[in-house]
Coordinates of C-alpha atoms in Angstrom, one line a residue:
Chain A
X1 CA 24.7 -33.0 -6.6
X2 CA 27.9 -32.3 -8.6
X3 CA 31.3 -31.4 -7.4
X4 CA 31.0 -28.0 -8.8
X5 CA 31.7 -25.4 -6.0
X6 CA 29.6 -22.3 -6.5
X7 CA 30.4 -20.4 -3.4
X8 CA 33.7 -20.3 -1.5
X9 CA 33.9 -18.1 1.6
X10 CA 37.4 -17.6 2.9
X11 CA 38.2 -16.1 6.3
X12 CA 35.2 -13.8 6.4
X13 CA 35.2 -11.1 9.0
X14 CA 32.1 -8.9 9.6
X15 CA 31.9 -6.4 12.3
X16 CA 29.5 -3.8 13.7
X17 CA 30.9 -0.5 14.7
X18 CA 28.9 1.0 17.5
X19 CA 29.8 4.0 19.7
X20 CA 30.7 1.8 22.6
X21 CA 32.5 -1.2 20.9
X22 CA 33.4 -3.0 17.8
X23 CA 31.4 -6.2 17.7
X24 CA 33.0 -8.9 15.6
X25 CA 29.8 -10.8 14.7
X26 CA 31.5 -13.0 12.2
X27 CA 35.2 -13.7 13.0
X28 CA 37.1 -15.6 10.4
X29 CA 34.5 -18.0 8.9
X30 CA 35.3 -20.2 5.9
X31 CA 33.0 -22.7 4.1
X32 CA 31.9 -23.7 0.6
X33 CA 28.7 -24.7 -1.1
X34 CA 28.4 -27.0 -4.1
X35 CA 25.9 -26.9 -6.8
X36 CA 22.7 -28.8 -5.8
X37 CA 24.0 -29.2 -2.2
X38 CA 22.6 -28.0 1.1
X39 CA 24.9 -26.7 3.7
X40 CA 23.4 -26.2 7.1
X41 CA 24.7 -23.4 9.4
X42 CA 23.7 -24.3 12.9
X43 CA 24.1 -22.4 16.2
X44 CA 22.3 -20.6 19.0
X45 CA 20.7 -17.2 18.6
X46 CA 23.3 -14.4 18.2
X47 CA 26.2 -16.7 17.1
X48 CA 26.5 -14.9 13.8
X49 CA 24.5 -17.1 11.5
X50 CA 22.2 -14.4 10.1
X51 CA 25.0 -11.9 9.9
X52 CA 26.9 -14.5 7.8
X53 CA 23.9 -14.7 5.5
X54 CA 23.5 -11.0 5.2
X55 CA 27.3 -10.6 4.6
X56 CA 27.0 -12.9 1.6
X57 CA 24.2 -10.7 0.2
X58 CA 26.2 -7.6 1.2
X59 CA 23.1 -6.3 2.9
X60 CA 24.4 -5.6 6.4
X61 CA 22.6 -2.8 8.3
X62 CA 24.3 0.5 7.3
X63 CA 26.3 2.3 8.4
X64 CA 27.3 0.2 11.4
X65 CA 27.8 -3.2 9.8
X66 CA 30.8 -3.9 7.5
X67 CA 32.8 -6.7 6.0
X68 CA 36.3 -6.1 7.3
X69 CA 38.1 -9.0 5.8
X70 CA 38.0 -12.2 3.8
X71 CA 36.7 -13.2 0.5
X72 CA 33.3 -14.4 -0.8
X73 CA 34.1 -16.1 -4.1
X74 CA 30.9 -16.7 -6.1
X75 CA 31.1 -18.0 -9.6
X76 CA 34.8 -16.9 -9.9
X77 CA 34.3 -13.4 -8.6
X78 CA 35.0 -11.9 -5.2
X79 CA 31.7 -10.3 -4.1
X80 CA 33.4 -8.3 -1.4
X81 CA 35.1 -6.2 -4.1
X82 CA 32.0 -5.4 -6.1
X83 CA 30.5 -2.0 -6.0
X84 CA 26.9 -1.4 -5.1
X85 CA 25.6 -1.5 -8.6
X86 CA 27.4 -4.7 -9.6
X87 CA 26.3 -6.4 -6.4
X88 CA 22.7 -5.5 -7.1
X89 CA 22.9 -7.5 -10.3
X90 CA 23.7 -10.6 -8.3
X91 CA 21.0 -10.1 -5.7
X92 CA 17.8 -11.8 -6.5
X93 CA 19.2 -13.1 -9.7
X94 CA 22.2 -15.3 -8.9
X95 CA 21.9 -15.3 -5.1
X96 CA 18.6 -15.2 -3.3
X97 CA 17.5 -15.2 0.3
X98 CA 14.4 -16.3 2.3
X99 CA 13.8 -14.5 5.5
X100 CA 12.5 -16.0 8.8
X101 CA 9.0 -14.5 9.3
X102 CA 6.5 -14.9 6.4
X103 CA 4.1 -12.6 8.2
X104 CA 6.3 -9.6 7.8
X105 CA 8.5 -10.3 4.8
X106 CA 6.0 -9.5 2.1
X107 CA 5.0 -5.9 1.4
X108 CA 1.4 -5.6 2.7
X109 CA 0.2 -3.1 0.0
X110 CA 1.2 -4.9 -3.2
X111 CA -0.3 -8.0 -4.7
X112 CA 1.9 -11.1 -4.7
X113 CA 1.8 -11.1 -8.5
X114 CA 3.3 -7.6 -8.4
X115 CA 5.9 -8.6 -5.9
X116 CA 7.1 -11.6 -7.9
X117 CA 7.0 -10.0 -11.3
X118 CA 9.1 -7.1 -10.0
X119 CA 12.1 -9.4 -9.7
X120 CA 11.4 -11.1 -13.0
X121 CA 11.1 -7.8 -14.9
X122 CA 14.2 -6.4 -13.3
X123 CA 16.6 -9.3 -13.9
X124 CA 15.3 -11.0 -17.0
X125 CA 14.1 -8.1 -19.1
X126 CA 11.1 -10.0 -20.5
X127 CA 8.0 -8.6 -22.3
X128 CA 4.9 -8.4 -20.1
X129 CA 3.1 -11.5 -21.2
X130 CA 6.3 -13.6 -20.7
X131 CA 6.7 -12.1 -17.2
X132 CA 3.3 -13.4 -16.2
X133 CA 4.2 -16.9 -17.4
X134 CA 7.4 -16.8 -15.4
X135 CA 5.6 -15.6 -12.3
X136 CA 3.1 -18.4 -12.6
X137 CA 5.8 -21.0 -13.1
X138 CA 7.5 -19.7 -10.0
X139 CA 4.3 -20.1 -8.0
X140 CA 3.9 -23.6 -9.5
X141 CA 7.4 -24.5 -8.5
X142 CA 6.5 -23.7 -4.9
X143 CA 3.3 -25.8 -5.3
X144 CA 1.0 -22.9 -4.7
X145 CA -2.5 -24.0 -5.7
X146 CA -4.4 -22.1 -8.4
X147 CA -1.5 -19.8 -9.2
X148 CA -3.4 -17.8 -11.7
X149 CA -5.9 -16.7 -9.1
X150 CA -3.2 -16.0 -6.5
X151 CA -1.6 -13.3 -8.6
X152 CA -4.1 -10.6 -7.5
X153 CA -4.1 -11.6 -3.9
X154 CA -2.6 -9.5 -1.2
X155 CA -0.4 -11.0 1.4
X156 CA -3.0 -10.6 4.2
X157 CA -5.3 -12.9 2.3
X158 CA -2.9 -15.8 2.6
X159 CA -1.9 -18.1 5.5
X160 CA 1.5 -18.0 7.0
X161 CA 2.6 -21.2 5.2
X162 CA 1.3 -19.9 1.8
X163 CA 3.1 -16.6 2.4
X164 CA 6.4 -18.4 3.0
X165 CA 5.8 -20.2 -0.3
X166 CA 5.3 -16.9 -2.0
X167 CA 8.6 -15.7 -0.4
X168 CA 10.1 -18.8 -1.8
X169 CA 8.6 -18.1 -5.2
X170 CA 10.2 -14.6 -5.2
X171 CA 13.5 -16.1 -4.3
X172 CA 13.3 -18.8 -7.0
X173 CA 11.7 -16.6 -9.7
X174 CA 15.0 -15.7 -11.5
X175 CA 16.5 -19.2 -11.2
X176 CA 19.3 -18.4 -8.7
X177 CA 22.3 -20.6 -8.3
X178 CA 22.5 -20.0 -4.6
X179 CA 19.7 -19.7 -2.0
X180 CA 20.3 -18.5 1.5
X181 CA 17.4 -19.6 3.7
X182 CA 17.5 -17.9 7.1
X183 CA 15.4 -20.0 9.4
X184 CA 12.6 -20.2 6.9
X185 CA 10.7 -22.8 8.9
X186 CA 11.1 -21.4 12.4
X187 CA 7.9 -19.3 12.2
X188 CA 5.8 -22.1 10.7
X189 CA 3.8 -24.9 12.4
X190 CA 5.5 -28.3 12.7
X191 CA 3.4 -29.9 10.0
X192 CA 3.9 -27.0 7.6
X193 CA 7.6 -27.1 8.4
X194 CA 7.9 -30.6 7.2
X195 CA 6.0 -29.8 4.0
X196 CA 8.2 -26.8 3.4
X197 CA 11.4 -28.8 3.8
X198 CA 10.1 -31.5 1.5
X199 CA 9.2 -28.8 -1.0
X200 CA 12.7 -27.4 -1.0
X201 CA 14.3 -30.8 -1.4
X202 CA 12.1 -31.2 -4.5
X203 CA 12.9 -27.8 -5.8
X204 CA 16.6 -28.5 -5.4
X205 CA 16.3 -31.6 -7.4
X206 CA 14.6 -29.7 -10.2
X207 CA 16.8 -26.7 -10.3
X208 CA 20.1 -27.8 -8.9
X209 CA 20.3 -24.7 -6.7
X210 CA 22.9 -24.7 -3.9
X211 CA 21.3 -23.9 -0.5
X212 CA 22.7 -22.5 2.7
X213 CA 20.2 -23.4 5.3
X214 CA 20.6 -21.3 8.5
X215 CA 18.9 -22.9 11.5
X216 CA 19.2 -23.6 15.2
X217 CA 17.4 -27.0 14.8
X218 CA 19.5 -30.1 14.3
X219 CA 16.3 -32.0 13.4
X220 CA 15.9 -29.8 10.4
X221 CA 19.5 -30.3 9.5
X222 CA 19.2 -34.1 9.5
X223 CA 16.3 -33.7 7.1
X224 CA 17.6 -31.2 4.7
X225 CA 21.4 -30.8 4.7
X226 CA 24.3 -32.8 3.2
X227 CA 26.9 -31.0 5.2
X228 CA 26.8 -28.9 8.4
X229 CA 28.8 -26.0 9.8
X230 CA 28.3 -25.5 13.5
X231 CA 28.8 -21.8 14.6
X232 CA 29.6 -20.6 18.0
X233 CA 30.3 -16.9 18.9
X234 CA 31.2 -15.8 15.4
X235 CA 33.3 -18.8 14.5
X236 CA 32.7 -22.2 12.8
X237 CA 33.7 -24.7 15.4
X238 CA 33.0 -27.9 13.5
X239 CA 32.1 -28.7 9.9
X240 CA 31.3 -32.2 8.6
X241 CA 28.9 -34.2 6.5
X242 CA 25.6 -34.6 8.2
X243 CA 25.8 -38.4 8.5
X244 CA 29.1 -38.1 10.2
X245 CA 28.2 -35.3 12.6
X246 CA 25.3 -37.2 14.1
X247 CA 27.3 -40.3 14.6
X248 CA 30.6 -38.9 15.7
X249 CA 30.5 -35.2 16.7
X250 CA 34.0 -34.1 17.7
X251 CA 33.4 -30.7 19.2
X252 CA 31.8 -30.7 22.7
X253 CA 29.5 -27.9 21.5
X254 CA 28.2 -29.9 18.6
X255 CA 27.7 -32.9 20.8
X256 CA 25.8 -30.8 23.3
X257 CA 23.6 -29.3 20.6
X258 CA 22.8 -32.8 19.2
X259 CA 22.0 -34.0 22.7
X260 CA 19.5 -31.2 23.2
X261 CA 17.3 -32.3 20.3
X262 CA 14.4 -34.4 21.5
X263 CA 14.5 -38.0 20.2
X264 CA 12.0 -40.7 19.9
X265 CA 14.4 -43.5 21.0
X266 CA 15.1 -42.0 24.4
X267 CA 13.2 -42.9 27.5
X268 CA 10.5 -40.5 28.3
X269 CA 11.9 -40.2 31.9
X270 CA 15.2 -38.8 30.5
X271 CA 15.5 -35.1 30.9
X272 CA 16.4 -33.3 27.7
X273 CA 20.0 -32.1 27.9
X274 CA 20.6 -28.4 27.8
X275 CA 23.9 -26.4 27.6
X276 CA 24.6 -24.6 30.8
X277 CA 25.2 -20.8 30.7
X278 CA 24.9 -18.3 28.0
X279 CA 27.0 -17.6 24.9
X280 CA 29.6 -15.0 25.5
X281 CA 28.9 -11.3 24.7
X282 CA 30.4 -10.6 21.3
X283 CA 31.8 -7.3 22.5
X284 CA 33.7 -9.1 25.3
X285 CA 34.9 -12.5 24.2
X286 CA 36.9 -14.7 26.6
X287 CA 40.5 -15.4 25.7
X288 CA 41.2 -18.9 24.3
X289 CA 38.4 -21.1 23.1
X290 CA 35.1 -19.2 23.1
X291 CA 33.2 -22.2 24.3
X292 CA 35.5 -22.9 27.2
X293 CA 33.3 -21.2 29.9
X294 CA 30.5 -23.6 29.1
X295 CA 32.4 -26.7 28.2
X296 CA 32.2 -29.8 30.4
X297 CA 35.5 -31.2 29.3
X298 CA 37.5 -27.9 29.5
X299 CA 41.3 -28.1 29.9
X300 CA 43.8 -25.4 31.0
X301 CA 45.0 -24.6 27.6
X302 CA 41.4 -24.0 26.4
X303 CA 41.2 -20.8 28.5
X304 CA 44.5 -19.5 27.2
X305 CA 44.9 -20.2 23.5
X306 CA 42.4 -20.5 20.7
X307 CA 42.3 -24.0 19.3
X308 CA 43.5 -24.3 15.6
X309 CA 41.3 -25.9 13.0
X310 CA 42.2 -29.5 12.5
X311 CA 41.1 -31.8 9.7
X312 CA 39.8 -35.1 11.2
X313 CA 38.2 -36.8 8.3
X314 CA 36.9 -36.3 4.8
X315 CA 35.4 -32.8 4.7
X316 CA 35.4 -32.9 8.5
X317 CA 37.3 -30.4 10.5
X318 CA 37.1 -29.2 14.2
X319 CA 38.6 -26.5 16.3
X320 CA 39.1 -28.0 19.7
X321 CA 42.1 -28.8 21.9
X322 CA 40.6 -32.1 22.8
X323 CA 41.0 -33.3 19.2
X324 CA 44.8 -32.7 19.0
Chain B
X1 CA -16.8 0.7 -1.4
X2 CA -20.0 2.4 -2.7
X3 CA -21.8 1.2 0.4
X4 CA -19.0 2.6 2.6
X5 CA -19.2 6.0 0.8
X6 CA -23.0 6.2 1.2
X7 CA -22.8 5.4 4.9
X8 CA -20.1 8.0 5.4
X9 CA -22.2 10.6 3.5
X10 CA -25.2 9.9 5.8
X11 CA -22.9 10.3 8.8
X12 CA -21.7 13.6 7.3
X13 CA -25.2 14.9 7.1
X14 CA -26.0 14.0 10.7
X15 CA -22.7 15.7 11.8
X16 CA -23.7 18.8 9.9
X17 CA -27.1 19.0 11.5
X18 CA -25.4 18.8 14.9
X19 CA -22.9 21.5 13.9
X20 CA -25.7 23.8 12.7
X21 CA -27.5 23.6 16.0
X22 CA -24.3 24.2 17.9
X23 CA -23.2 27.2 15.9
X24 CA -26.8 28.6 16.0
X25 CA -26.7 28.5 19.8
X26 CA -23.1 29.6 20.2
X27 CA -23.4 32.8 18.1
X28 CA -26.5 33.7 20.1
X29 CA -24.5 33.2 23.3
X30 CA -22.2 36.0 22.3
X31 CA -24.8 38.7 22.8
X32 CA -27.3 40.6 20.7
X33 CA -26.3 42.4 17.5
X34 CA -29.0 44.9 18.0
X35 CA -27.1 46.2 21.1
X36 CA -24.3 47.1 18.8
X37 CA -26.5 48.8 16.3
X38 CA -28.6 51.0 18.6
X39 CA -27.5 54.5 19.3
X40 CA -28.2 56.4 22.5
X41 CA -31.1 58.2 21.0
X42 CA -33.0 55.2 19.7
X43 CA -36.3 54.5 21.5
X44 CA -37.6 51.2 22.7
X45 CA -39.9 51.1 19.7
X46 CA -37.0 51.4 17.4
X47 CA -35.3 48.5 19.0
X48 CA -38.3 46.3 18.8
X49 CA -38.6 47.3 15.2
X50 CA -35.0 46.4 14.4
X51 CA -35.4 43.0 16.2
X52 CA -38.5 42.2 14.2
X53 CA -36.7 43.3 11.0
X54 CA -34.0 40.6 11.5
X55 CA -36.4 38.0 13.0
X56 CA -34.7 38.1 16.4
X57 CA -38.1 38.6 18.1
X58 CA -39.2 35.1 17.3
X59 CA -38.5 32.2 19.7
X60 CA -35.2 30.2 19.2
X61 CA -36.9 27.0 17.8
X62 CA -38.6 29.1 15.1
X63 CA -35.5 31.0 14.3
X64 CA -33.6 27.7 13.9
X65 CA -36.4 26.3 11.8
X66 CA -36.2 29.3 9.5
X67 CA -32.4 29.0 9.3
X68 CA -32.7 25.3 8.3
X69 CA -35.4 26.0 5.8
X70 CA -33.3 28.7 4.2
X71 CA -30.3 26.3 3.9
X72 CA -32.4 23.8 2.0
X73 CA -33.3 26.5 -0.5
X74 CA -29.7 27.7 -0.7
X75 CA -30.5 30.8 1.3
X76 CA -28.2 31.6 4.3
X77 CA -30.0 34.9 5.1
X78 CA -28.9 38.5 4.9
X79 CA -25.9 40.0 6.5
X80 CA -26.9 42.3 9.4
X81 CA -23.9 44.5 8.8
X82 CA -23.9 44.8 5.0
X83 CA -27.5 43.9 4.1
X84 CA -26.2 41.6 1.3
X85 CA -27.2 38.0 1.0
X86 CA -24.7 35.8 2.9
X87 CA -24.5 33.4 -0.1
X88 CA -23.3 36.1 -2.4
X89 CA -20.7 37.3 0.2
X90 CA -19.4 33.7 0.6
X91 CA -19.3 33.1 -3.1
X92 CA -17.3 36.3 -3.5
X93 CA -14.7 35.5 -0.8
X94 CA -14.5 31.8 -1.1
X95 CA -12.4 31.6 -4.3
X96 CA -9.7 33.7 -2.6
X97 CA -9.6 31.4 0.4
X98 CA -9.6 28.3 -1.7
X99 CA -6.7 29.5 -3.8
X100 CA -4.7 30.3 -0.8
X101 CA -5.7 27.3 1.3
X102 CA -5.4 24.7 -1.4
X103 CA -2.0 25.9 -2.8
X104 CA -0.6 26.0 0.8
X105 CA -2.1 22.6 1.6
X106 CA -0.6 21.0 -1.5
X107 CA 2.8 22.7 -1.1
X108 CA 2.9 21.9 2.6
X109 CA 2.0 18.2 2.2
X110 CA 4.3 17.6 -0.7
X111 CA 7.3 19.3 0.9
X112 CA 6.6 17.6 4.2
X113 CA 6.5 14.2 2.5
X114 CA 9.7 14.8 0.5
X115 CA 11.6 16.2 3.5
X116 CA 10.3 13.5 5.8
X117 CA 11.3 10.7 3.5
X118 CA 14.7 12.1 2.8
X119 CA 15.4 12.8 6.4
X120 CA 14.5 9.2 7.3
X121 CA 16.6 7.7 4.4
X122 CA 19.6 9.8 5.4
X123 CA 19.1 9.4 9.1
X124 CA 21.4 11.5 11.3
X125 CA 22.8 13.4 8.3
X126 CA 22.9 17.2 8.1
X127 CA 19.6 17.1 6.2
X128 CA 17.9 15.1 8.9
X129 CA 19.2 17.6 11.5
X130 CA 17.8 20.5 9.5
X131 CA 14.4 18.7 9.3
X132 CA 14.4 18.0 13.0
X133 CA 15.3 21.6 13.7
X134 CA 12.6 22.9 11.4
X135 CA 10.0 20.6 13.0
X136 CA 10.7 21.9 16.5
X137 CA 10.9 25.5 15.2
X138 CA 7.7 25.2 13.2
X139 CA 5.8 23.8 16.1
X140 CA 7.1 26.4 18.5
X141 CA 6.5 29.5 16.4
X142 CA 3.0 31.0 16.4
X143 CA 1.6 31.4 12.9
X144 CA 0.8 35.1 13.3
X145 CA 4.3 35.9 14.6
X146 CA 5.8 34.2 11.6
X147 CA 3.5 36.1 9.3
X148 CA 4.3 39.5 10.8
X149 CA 8.0 38.7 10.8
X150 CA 7.9 37.7 7.1
X151 CA 6.1 40.9 6.2
X152 CA 8.8 42.8 8.1
X153 CA 11.7 41.0 6.4
X154 CA 10.4 40.6 2.9
X155 CA 8.1 43.6 2.5
X156 CA 9.4 46.3 4.8
X157 CA 13.1 45.6 4.9
X158 CA 13.9 44.1 1.5
X159 CA 10.9 45.4 -0.5
X160 CA 10.9 42.2 -2.6
X161 CA 7.4 40.9 -1.8
X162 CA 4.0 42.7 -1.3
X163 CA 2.5 42.5 2.1
X164 CA -1.1 42.5 1.1
X165 CA -3.5 42.4 -1.9
X166 CA -4.3 39.7 -4.3
X167 CA -3.4 41.2 -7.6
X168 CA -0.6 39.0 -8.8
X169 CA 1.4 35.8 -8.2
X170 CA 3.9 37.7 -6.0
X171 CA 1.0 38.5 -3.6
X172 CA 0.6 34.8 -2.9
X173 CA 4.2 34.1 -1.9
X174 CA 4.0 35.3 1.7
X175 CA 0.5 34.1 2.7
X176 CA 0.9 30.7 1.0
X177 CA 4.4 30.3 2.4
X178 CA 3.4 31.1 5.9
X179 CA 0.3 28.8 5.7
X180 CA 2.3 26.0 4.2
X181 CA 5.0 26.4 6.9
X182 CA 2.1 26.2 9.4
X183 CA 1.3 22.7 8.2
X184 CA 4.8 21.5 7.5
X185 CA 6.4 20.5 10.9
X186 CA 3.7 18.0 12.2
X187 CA 3.4 16.2 8.9
X188 CA 7.1 16.2 8.3
X189 CA 7.9 14.6 11.6
X190 CA 5.2 12.1 11.2
X191 CA 6.4 11.0 7.7
X192 CA 9.9 10.8 9.0
X193 CA 9.1 8.6 11.9
X194 CA 6.7 6.4 10.0
X195 CA 9.3 6.0 7.2
X196 CA 11.9 5.0 9.7
X197 CA 9.6 2.3 11.0
X198 CA 9.0 1.0 7.5
X199 CA 12.6 1.1 6.5
X200 CA 13.4 -1.2 9.4
X201 CA 10.8 -3.8 8.3
X202 CA 11.5 -7.2 6.8
X203 CA 9.7 -6.5 3.5
X204 CA 12.1 -3.6 2.8
X205 CA 15.0 -6.1 3.5
X206 CA 13.3 -8.5 1.0
X207 CA 13.0 -5.7 -1.6
X208 CA 16.7 -5.2 -1.3
X209 CA 17.3 -8.9 -1.5
X210 CA 15.5 -8.9 -4.8
X211 CA 18.2 -6.5 -6.1
X212 CA 15.9 -3.6 -6.5
X213 CA 17.5 -0.2 -6.8
X214 CA 17.3 2.0 -3.7
X215 CA 15.0 4.4 -5.6
X216 CA 12.4 1.7 -6.1
X217 CA 12.9 0.4 -2.5
X218 CA 12.2 3.9 -1.0
X219 CA 9.6 5.5 -3.3
X220 CA 7.6 2.4 -4.2
X221 CA 7.9 -0.2 -1.4
X222 CA 8.6 2.1 1.6
X223 CA 6.7 5.3 0.9
X224 CA 3.2 3.8 0.3
X225 CA 3.4 1.9 3.6
X226 CA 4.8 4.9 5.4
X227 CA 2.0 7.2 4.2
X228 CA -0.8 5.3 5.8
X229 CA -0.6 6.9 9.2
X230 CA 0.3 10.4 8.0
X231 CA -2.7 10.3 5.7
X232 CA -5.2 10.4 8.6
X233 CA -3.3 13.4 10.0
X234 CA -3.4 15.1 6.6
X235 CA -7.2 15.1 6.9
X236 CA -7.0 16.7 10.3
X237 CA -4.4 19.2 9.2
X238 CA -6.9 20.4 6.7
X239 CA -8.9 21.7 9.6
X240 CA -5.8 23.4 10.8
X241 CA -5.4 25.1 7.5
X242 CA -8.7 26.8 8.1
X243 CA -7.7 28.1 11.6
X244 CA -4.4 29.1 10.0
X245 CA -6.2 30.9 7.3
X246 CA -8.3 32.9 9.8
X247 CA -5.2 34.2 11.4
X248 CA -3.1 34.7 8.2
X249 CA -5.9 36.3 6.2
X250 CA -6.2 38.9 8.9
X251 CA -2.5 39.6 9.0
X252 CA -2.2 39.8 5.2
X253 CA -5.6 41.6 4.8
X254 CA -6.6 38.7 2.4
X255 CA -10.2 39.1 1.3
X256 CA -11.2 35.6 2.1
X257 CA -13.5 33.6 4.4
X258 CA -11.1 33.7 7.3
X259 CA -11.1 37.5 7.4
X260 CA -14.8 37.7 6.7
X261 CA -15.6 35.4 9.6
X262 CA -13.5 37.4 12.1
X263 CA -15.1 40.7 10.9
X264 CA -18.6 39.3 11.3
X265 CA -17.9 37.7 14.7
X266 CA -16.8 41.1 16.0
X267 CA -20.0 42.7 14.6
X268 CA -22.2 39.7 15.8
X269 CA -23.3 39.3 12.3
X270 CA -25.0 36.0 13.0
X271 CA -26.1 34.9 9.5
X272 CA -22.6 35.4 8.1
X273 CA -20.9 33.5 11.0
X274 CA -23.4 30.7 10.7
X275 CA -23.0 30.4 7.0
X276 CA -19.2 30.4 7.0
X277 CA -18.9 28.0 9.9
X278 CA -21.3 25.6 8.3
X279 CA -19.5 25.8 5.0
X280 CA -16.1 25.2 6.6
X281 CA -17.5 22.3 8.6
X282 CA -18.9 20.7 5.5
X283 CA -15.6 21.2 3.8
X284 CA -13.6 19.5 6.6
X285 CA -16.0 16.6 6.7
X286 CA -15.8 16.2 2.9
X287 CA -12.0 16.2 3.1
X288 CA -12.0 13.6 5.8
X289 CA -14.2 11.4 3.7
X290 CA -11.8 11.9 0.8
X291 CA -9.0 10.9 3.1
X292 CA -10.8 7.7 4.1
X293 CA -11.3 6.9 0.4
X294 CA -7.6 7.5 -0.3
X295 CA -6.8 5.4 2.7
X296 CA -8.7 2.5 1.2
X297 CA -6.8 3.0 -2.0
X298 CA -3.4 3.0 -0.3
X299 CA -4.1 0.1 2.1
X300 CA -5.7 -2.9 0.4
X301 CA -6.6 -4.4 3.8
X302 CA -9.1 -1.6 4.4
X303 CA -10.4 -1.8 0.9
X304 CA -11.3 -5.5 1.4
X305 CA -12.9 -5.0 4.8
X306 CA -15.3 -2.4 3.4
X307 CA -16.6 -4.4 0.5

């Protein structure tokens, strides 16, 4: 891991414009990713994790979704300002993405060889025999057994775990510098999950790719990420190095999330903690701190004013009135 | 795949046997052609004579046996009305029908696919609204009304297109146009909705993530998946084109099988009706077989199940 920052997101705002309301799915999010580093973005369903990922790819569902503010600085350029053509040159080449469900993310009517070589041909402009070599090396990178024979297989001939490796091979085939993994292990069995994570740690060592790992599972974060950003209702409420966040979470939401992860060192008679209530509707946010309605240590001010972001340690900042 | 085709061919033969029996009985249920031929002065002996001449005096099983035996030898019998061999009559009329039907089928399917895809891609645009309107209109308008109106507008009022005849390319415009329009709405709607489903899928998202241009995303990744369901319907629509042709050939006085079959049904010309129906049935079955083969080509999962 170097100190070389490849992605800097500043005050990103993404909204969906529907007939009834404007939904601010991502509301002023800032973070950065270094080369060879994994940043975890954690939060409940609907908190804006996936929309953040899609915003970085500039692949929001059209025409309703739009980036309405902020900067996405990648490799010295602001991606928000690029036109469609320019953005396409980044996608799949410099920035890649892995989707959640391997059963649906591969095209059922094309062979996996075809689906991987498509990217290679498009972005690297290689002659045909070189393309096949690149495809096989991508399959090898993902530790897919007998890659030469897999080229002519169709997705339905592979297991879920293997398919997710193929999706990984597509993502890594053009040697991207940033990989956005949107819950890539959620749809996999627990044993396959662990394998997949180990595989990506290994790939990161070999390629020095920066990874944004979107997940709702703090267990996965502990395993995979150097730093974590905790998202709640479209905002990042706490960001810290992984080692710090498990020992000393400062935001009540982070603490509650960590407490809701099953652990081996707890008595089996202990009930697993859960967070009362539901996340607020993004179309109708409460005033003040968005977590206030569910917070167990809520104060008066929390319901009136949004807490500012406060730096509490090395690369550790929190937005909570309790911290001030 | 070869095994699959052989099995399907055998099924086709069984189906044709069933159809031949059905049509043999159905035409005979319409009445007796001799009743239409006799004149008031003909005697009982004349009628018995006529019946014997066409073989209607024999019991049904024997008539059916002779009919089947003829088919095997490529002989469909003689027309009661015209006295000519049915095979010759069909061979004469079929090319006209095939030219009309095939052109309309191809134009209809290609246009439907293009419009369906574009409507789905530009959902809720003016184009999509036009397509949706056309679909409703096309399914609501009866084919014969459309044909008559188009003759009135283009031939009678504007004098730019001929209303009947087969002499030149201009003669094809109205019948082909009407027949193609007859097929268009159903297929177009199906392609549109199927395409919308596919465009919403994760693998289309992944294709965009790869940085592929929209052109490739739509026409390579989306279309092939979106065509799987409409393909089955295309096979069934082929049967529609025959019913459509029966109507349109009569409106446009087109000397094809459709017109011939109606004329012979009115005259209770059994051999001709039997011959045409059997031929059309065979054609529809063959096209459906062809559709199934194409299906296997488009969807690898089916290809692998059948081998």
